Coordinates of C-alpha atoms in Angstrom, one line a residue:
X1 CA 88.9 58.9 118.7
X2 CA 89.7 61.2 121.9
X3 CA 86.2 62.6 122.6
X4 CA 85.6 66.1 122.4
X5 CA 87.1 68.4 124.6
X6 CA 88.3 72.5 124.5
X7 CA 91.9 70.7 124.6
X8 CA 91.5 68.8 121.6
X9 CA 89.4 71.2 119.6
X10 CA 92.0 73.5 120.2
X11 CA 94.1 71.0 118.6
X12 CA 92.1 70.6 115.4
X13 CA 91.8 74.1 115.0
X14 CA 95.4 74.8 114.7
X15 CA 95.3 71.7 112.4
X16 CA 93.3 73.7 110.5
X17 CA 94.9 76.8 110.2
X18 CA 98.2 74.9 109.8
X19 CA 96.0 73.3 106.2
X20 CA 94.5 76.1 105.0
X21 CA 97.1 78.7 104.8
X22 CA 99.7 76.2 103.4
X23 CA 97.3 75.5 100.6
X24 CA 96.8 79.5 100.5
X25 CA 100.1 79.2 98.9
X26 CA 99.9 76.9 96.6
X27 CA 97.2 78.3 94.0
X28 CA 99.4 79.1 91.1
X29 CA 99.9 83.1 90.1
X30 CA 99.2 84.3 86.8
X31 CA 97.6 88.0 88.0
X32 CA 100.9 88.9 89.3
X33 CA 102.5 89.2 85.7
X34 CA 100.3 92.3 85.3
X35 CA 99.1 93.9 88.3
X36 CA 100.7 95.8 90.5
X37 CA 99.7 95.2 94.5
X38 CA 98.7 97.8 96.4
X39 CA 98.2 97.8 100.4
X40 CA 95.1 99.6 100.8
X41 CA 94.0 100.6 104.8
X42 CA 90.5 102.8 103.7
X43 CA 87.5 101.7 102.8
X44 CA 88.4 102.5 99.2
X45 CA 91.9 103.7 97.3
X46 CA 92.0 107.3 95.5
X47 CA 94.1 107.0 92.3
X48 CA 96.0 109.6 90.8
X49 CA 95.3 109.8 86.8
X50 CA 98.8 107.9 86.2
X51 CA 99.8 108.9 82.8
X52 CA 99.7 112.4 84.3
X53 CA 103.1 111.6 84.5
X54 CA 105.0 113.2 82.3
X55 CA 108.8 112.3 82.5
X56 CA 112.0 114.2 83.2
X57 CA 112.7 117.6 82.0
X58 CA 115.9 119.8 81.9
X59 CA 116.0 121.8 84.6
X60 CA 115.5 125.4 83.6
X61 CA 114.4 128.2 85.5
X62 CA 111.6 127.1 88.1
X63 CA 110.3 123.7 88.5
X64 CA 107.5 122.4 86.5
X65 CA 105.2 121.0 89.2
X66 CA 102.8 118.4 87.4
X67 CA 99.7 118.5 89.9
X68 CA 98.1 114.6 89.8
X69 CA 94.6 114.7 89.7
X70 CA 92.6 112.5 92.2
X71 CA 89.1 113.4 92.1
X72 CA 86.9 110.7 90.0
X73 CA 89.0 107.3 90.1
X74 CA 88.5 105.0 92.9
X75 CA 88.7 101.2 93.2
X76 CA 86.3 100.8 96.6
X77 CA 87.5 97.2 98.5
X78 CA 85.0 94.3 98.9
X79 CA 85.1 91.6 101.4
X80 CA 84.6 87.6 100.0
X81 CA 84.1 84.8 102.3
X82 CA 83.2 81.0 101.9
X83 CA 82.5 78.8 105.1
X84 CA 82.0 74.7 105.6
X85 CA 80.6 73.2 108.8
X86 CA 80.9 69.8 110.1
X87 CA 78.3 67.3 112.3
X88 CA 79.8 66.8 115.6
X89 CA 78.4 63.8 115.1
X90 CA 80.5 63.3 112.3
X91 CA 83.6 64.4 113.9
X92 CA 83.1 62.2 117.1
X93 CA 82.5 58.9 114.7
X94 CA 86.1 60.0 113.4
X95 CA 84.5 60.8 109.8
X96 CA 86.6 63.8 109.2
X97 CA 88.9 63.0 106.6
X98 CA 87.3 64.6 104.1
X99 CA 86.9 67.6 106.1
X100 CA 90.4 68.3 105.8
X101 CA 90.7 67.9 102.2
X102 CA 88.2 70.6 102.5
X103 CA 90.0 73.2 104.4
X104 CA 92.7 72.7 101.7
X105 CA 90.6 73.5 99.1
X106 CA 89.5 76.7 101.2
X107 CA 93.2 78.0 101.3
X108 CA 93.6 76.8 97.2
X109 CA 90.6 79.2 96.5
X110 CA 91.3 82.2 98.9
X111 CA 95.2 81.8 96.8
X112 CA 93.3 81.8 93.7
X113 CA 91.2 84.7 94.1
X114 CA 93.0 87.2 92.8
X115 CA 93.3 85.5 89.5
X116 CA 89.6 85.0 89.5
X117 CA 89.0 88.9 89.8
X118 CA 91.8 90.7 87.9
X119 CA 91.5 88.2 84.5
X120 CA 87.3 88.4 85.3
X121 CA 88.2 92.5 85.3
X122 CA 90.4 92.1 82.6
X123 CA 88.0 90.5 80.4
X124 CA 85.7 92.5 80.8
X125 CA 87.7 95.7 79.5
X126 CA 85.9 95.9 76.5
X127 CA 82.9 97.5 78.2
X128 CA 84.2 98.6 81.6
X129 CA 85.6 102.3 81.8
X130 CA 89.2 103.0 83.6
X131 CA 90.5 106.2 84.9
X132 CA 90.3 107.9 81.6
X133 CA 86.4 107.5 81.3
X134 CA 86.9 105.1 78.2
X135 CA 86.6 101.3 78.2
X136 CA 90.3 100.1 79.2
X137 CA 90.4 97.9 75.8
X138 CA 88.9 100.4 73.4
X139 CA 89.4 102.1 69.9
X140 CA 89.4 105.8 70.6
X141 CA 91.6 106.3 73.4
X142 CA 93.7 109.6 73.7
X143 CA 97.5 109.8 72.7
X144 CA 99.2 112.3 71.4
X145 CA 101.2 112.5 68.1
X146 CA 105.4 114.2 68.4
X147 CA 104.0 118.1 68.9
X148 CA 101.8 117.1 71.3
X149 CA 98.8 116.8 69.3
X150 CA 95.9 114.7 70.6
X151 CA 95.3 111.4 68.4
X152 CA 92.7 108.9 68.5
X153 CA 94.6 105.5 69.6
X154 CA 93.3 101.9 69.9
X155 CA 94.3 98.5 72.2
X156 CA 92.0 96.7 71.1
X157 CA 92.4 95.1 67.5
X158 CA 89.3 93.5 65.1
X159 CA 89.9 90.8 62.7
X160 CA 91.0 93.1 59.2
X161 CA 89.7 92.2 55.8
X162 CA 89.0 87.9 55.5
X163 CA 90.4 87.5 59.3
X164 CA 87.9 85.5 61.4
X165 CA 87.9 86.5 64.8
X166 CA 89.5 84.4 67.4
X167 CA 89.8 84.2 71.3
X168 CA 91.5 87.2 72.4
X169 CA 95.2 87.7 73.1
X170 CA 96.9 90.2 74.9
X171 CA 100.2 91.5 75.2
X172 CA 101.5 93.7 78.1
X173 CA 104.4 95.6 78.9
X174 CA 105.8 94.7 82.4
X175 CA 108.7 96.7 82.9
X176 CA 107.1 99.3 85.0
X177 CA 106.3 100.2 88.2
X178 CA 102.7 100.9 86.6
X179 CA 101.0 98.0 86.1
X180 CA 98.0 97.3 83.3
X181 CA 95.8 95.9 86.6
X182 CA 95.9 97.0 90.0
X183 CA 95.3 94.4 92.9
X184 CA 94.3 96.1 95.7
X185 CA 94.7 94.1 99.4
X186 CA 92.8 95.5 102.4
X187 CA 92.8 92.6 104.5
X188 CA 94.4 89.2 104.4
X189 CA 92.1 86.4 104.4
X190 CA 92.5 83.6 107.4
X191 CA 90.3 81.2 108.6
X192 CA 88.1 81.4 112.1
X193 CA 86.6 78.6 113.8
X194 CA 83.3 78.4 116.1
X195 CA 83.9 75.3 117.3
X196 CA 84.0 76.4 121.4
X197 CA 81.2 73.9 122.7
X198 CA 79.0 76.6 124.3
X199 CA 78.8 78.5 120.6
X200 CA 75.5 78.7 119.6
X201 CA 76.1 76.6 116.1
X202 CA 77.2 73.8 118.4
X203 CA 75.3 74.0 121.2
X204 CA 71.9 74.6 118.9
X205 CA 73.1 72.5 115.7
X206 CA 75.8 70.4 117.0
X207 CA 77.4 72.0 114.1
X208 CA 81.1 72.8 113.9
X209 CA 81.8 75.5 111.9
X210 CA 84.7 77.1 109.8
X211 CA 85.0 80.6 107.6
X212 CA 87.4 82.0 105.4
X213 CA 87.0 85.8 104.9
X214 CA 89.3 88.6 103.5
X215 CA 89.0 92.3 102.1
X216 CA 90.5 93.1 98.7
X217 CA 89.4 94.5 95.4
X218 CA 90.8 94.4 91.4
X219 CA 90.9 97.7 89.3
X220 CA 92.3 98.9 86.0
X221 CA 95.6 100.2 85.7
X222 CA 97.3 102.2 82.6
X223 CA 95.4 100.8 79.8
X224 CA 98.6 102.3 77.7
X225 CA 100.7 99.1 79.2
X226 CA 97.9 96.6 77.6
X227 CA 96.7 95.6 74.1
X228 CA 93.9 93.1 73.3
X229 CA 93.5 91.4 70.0
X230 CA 90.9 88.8 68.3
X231 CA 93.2 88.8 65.2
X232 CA 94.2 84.9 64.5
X233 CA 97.4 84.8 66.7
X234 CA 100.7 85.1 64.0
X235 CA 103.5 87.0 62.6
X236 CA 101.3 89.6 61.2
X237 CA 98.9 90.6 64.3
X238 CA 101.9 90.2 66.7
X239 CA 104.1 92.7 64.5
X240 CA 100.7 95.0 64.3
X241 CA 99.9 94.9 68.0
X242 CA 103.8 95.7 68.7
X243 CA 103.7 98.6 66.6
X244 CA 100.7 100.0 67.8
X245 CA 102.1 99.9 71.3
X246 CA 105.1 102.1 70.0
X247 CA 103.5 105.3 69.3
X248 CA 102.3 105.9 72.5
X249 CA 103.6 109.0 73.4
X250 CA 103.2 111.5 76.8
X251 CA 100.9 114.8 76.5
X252 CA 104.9 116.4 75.3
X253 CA 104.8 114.0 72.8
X254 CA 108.1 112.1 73.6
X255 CA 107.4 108.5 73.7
X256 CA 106.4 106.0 76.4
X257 CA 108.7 103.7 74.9
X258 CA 106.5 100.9 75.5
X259 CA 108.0 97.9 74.7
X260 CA 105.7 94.6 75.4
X261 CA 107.7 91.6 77.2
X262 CA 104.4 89.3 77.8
X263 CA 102.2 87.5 75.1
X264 CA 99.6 86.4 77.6
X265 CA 97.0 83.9 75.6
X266 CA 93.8 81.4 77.0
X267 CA 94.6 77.6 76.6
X268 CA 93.6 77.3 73.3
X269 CA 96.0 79.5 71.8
X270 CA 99.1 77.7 74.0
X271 CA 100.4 76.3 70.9
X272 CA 100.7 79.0 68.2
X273 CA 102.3 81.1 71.1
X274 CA 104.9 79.1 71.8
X275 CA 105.2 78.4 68.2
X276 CA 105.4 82.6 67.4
X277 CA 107.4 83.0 69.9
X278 CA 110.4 80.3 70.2
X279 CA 110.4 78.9 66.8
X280 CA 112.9 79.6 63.9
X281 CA 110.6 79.5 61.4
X282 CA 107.3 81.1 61.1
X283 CA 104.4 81.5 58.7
X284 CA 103.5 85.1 57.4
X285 CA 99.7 85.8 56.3
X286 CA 100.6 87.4 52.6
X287 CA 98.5 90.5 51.3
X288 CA 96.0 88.6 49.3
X289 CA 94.9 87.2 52.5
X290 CA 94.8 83.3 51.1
X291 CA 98.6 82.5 50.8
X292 CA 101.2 82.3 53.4
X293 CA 104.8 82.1 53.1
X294 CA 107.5 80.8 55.6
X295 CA 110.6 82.5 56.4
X296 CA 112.7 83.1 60.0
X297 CA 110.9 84.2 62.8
X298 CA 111.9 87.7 63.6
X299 CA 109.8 87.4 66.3
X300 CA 111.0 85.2 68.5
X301 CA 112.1 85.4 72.0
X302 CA 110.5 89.5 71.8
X303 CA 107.6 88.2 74.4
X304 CA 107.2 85.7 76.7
X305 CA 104.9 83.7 75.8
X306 CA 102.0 82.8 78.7
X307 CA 98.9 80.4 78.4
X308 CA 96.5 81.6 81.4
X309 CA 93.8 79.2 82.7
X310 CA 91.2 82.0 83.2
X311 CA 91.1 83.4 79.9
X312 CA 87.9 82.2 77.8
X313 CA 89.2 79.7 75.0
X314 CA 86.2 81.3 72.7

């Protein structure tokens, strides 16, 4: 090969960068589907508490001026890096080819990040609070009945009577500028080099060297968009899930309206969500909790139905 020079290291390097951020692409995007992205230019983002949002009114006399509270709820950004070196040795007996395979890999896992962190967040729910001091996925969240009377409300369904728990499903309502998640982006991540000869790594190691590094941060959104289940995945948990979702209502008691358009499942439940939701047919769980019974499928084509990679299949 060429032997080593600023000119031809200044070719590899945009080689690289050419690599990594076409791979940085090519991750596929599930955390899209439920969180909403958010530039971020601080050290940390200040959130309002978003259900403090009550709706339209008709306008009589003075306005109504809904002061959103920003004190207690912050998602604080983090910075992730990952970084490969390579022998000059290695590079001058032209054994590099697997070096670029690695630099694609570095742009696949910088694209796959922010899957990793919101469905790691998400998963945790059950024991990690949100804006409203409660776990996100929890049994006694606040709602409010149709005088605007507090109720106890939860997202987050137990196996009832004989039921064996399952893997946990979710189902989320999309159709909002809220989101359930909140992806937060503070800096972009790119890939620097310290490959100039005189660099210390080189000149010390004969060590090339290449690091990916970015800025960003996963938070909870409005846990009022999300429900979580370990009910077996059918007719009779989906209907109950939906149905919970609906009487959500604002601190004036009219109703969110929430309507969930996203049946979001691990791998192992691919099947009986596709079933539930594009079938004609589908099998009801009867009351004595033993014997089923078949009929149309009132359910389907309500969700769409989504098998996520990062979701624990246990």
């Amino acid at each position: 090969m060429p032997a080593i020079s600023p000119a031809n290291l200044q070719v590899l390097n945009a080689n690289v960068n050419l690599s990594f951020n076409r791979y940085l692409q090519v991750a596929p995007s599930h955390y899209a589907e439920i969180a909403m992205v958010v530039s971020s230019s601080s050290r940390e983002n200040f959130y309002p508490r978003m259900d403090e949002i009550p709706g339209l009114r008709r306008w009589a006399g003075d306005r109504v001026v809904h002061q959103l509270s920003m004190s207690n709820w912050t998602i604080p950004n983090e910075t992730f890096e990952e970084t490969i070196s390579l022998k000059r040795e290695d590079f001058e007996d032209d054994q590099f080819g697997i070096f670029n395979i690695a630099i694609q890999q570095l742009g696949y896992n910088a694209g796959a990040l922010p899957d990793l962190l919101t469905f790691g967040l998400l998963e945790k729910g059950t024991t990690t609070r949100c804006y409203d001091g409660q776990n996100f996925f929890d049994t006694d969240h606040v709602t409010y009945d149709g005088s605007g009377k507090e109720v106890s409300y939860s997202n987050n369904a137990a196996p009832v009577g004989t039921e064996v728990a399952g893997p946990a499903w979710y189902l989320f309502d999309r159709s909002r500028p809220l989101k359930s998640m909140i992806f937060q982006k503070r800096r972009d991540f790119v890939i620097t080099a310290k490959t100039n000869l005189s660099d210390g790594n080189v000149f010390n190691r004969s060590e090339f060297i290449w690091g990916v590094d970015g800025r960003c941060a996963v938070g909870f959104g409005m846990w009022q968009l999300a429900y979580r289940s370990t009910r077996p995945l059918n007719g009779t948990s989906y209907a109950a899930a939906r149905a919970a979702m609906a009487t959500l209502r604002r601190m004036d008691g009219t109703p969110y309206g929430i309507t969930p358009d996203l049946l979001m499942v691990p791998k192992s439940l691919e099947g009986q969500a596709n079933a539930l939701m594009k079938n004609d047919l589908i099998s009801t769980l009867n009351a004595d909790g033993t014997t089923w019974t078949t009929s149309g499928n009132e359910w389907k084509g309500t969700a769409t139905p989504m098998a996520c990679p990062y979701l624990s299949m246990t």
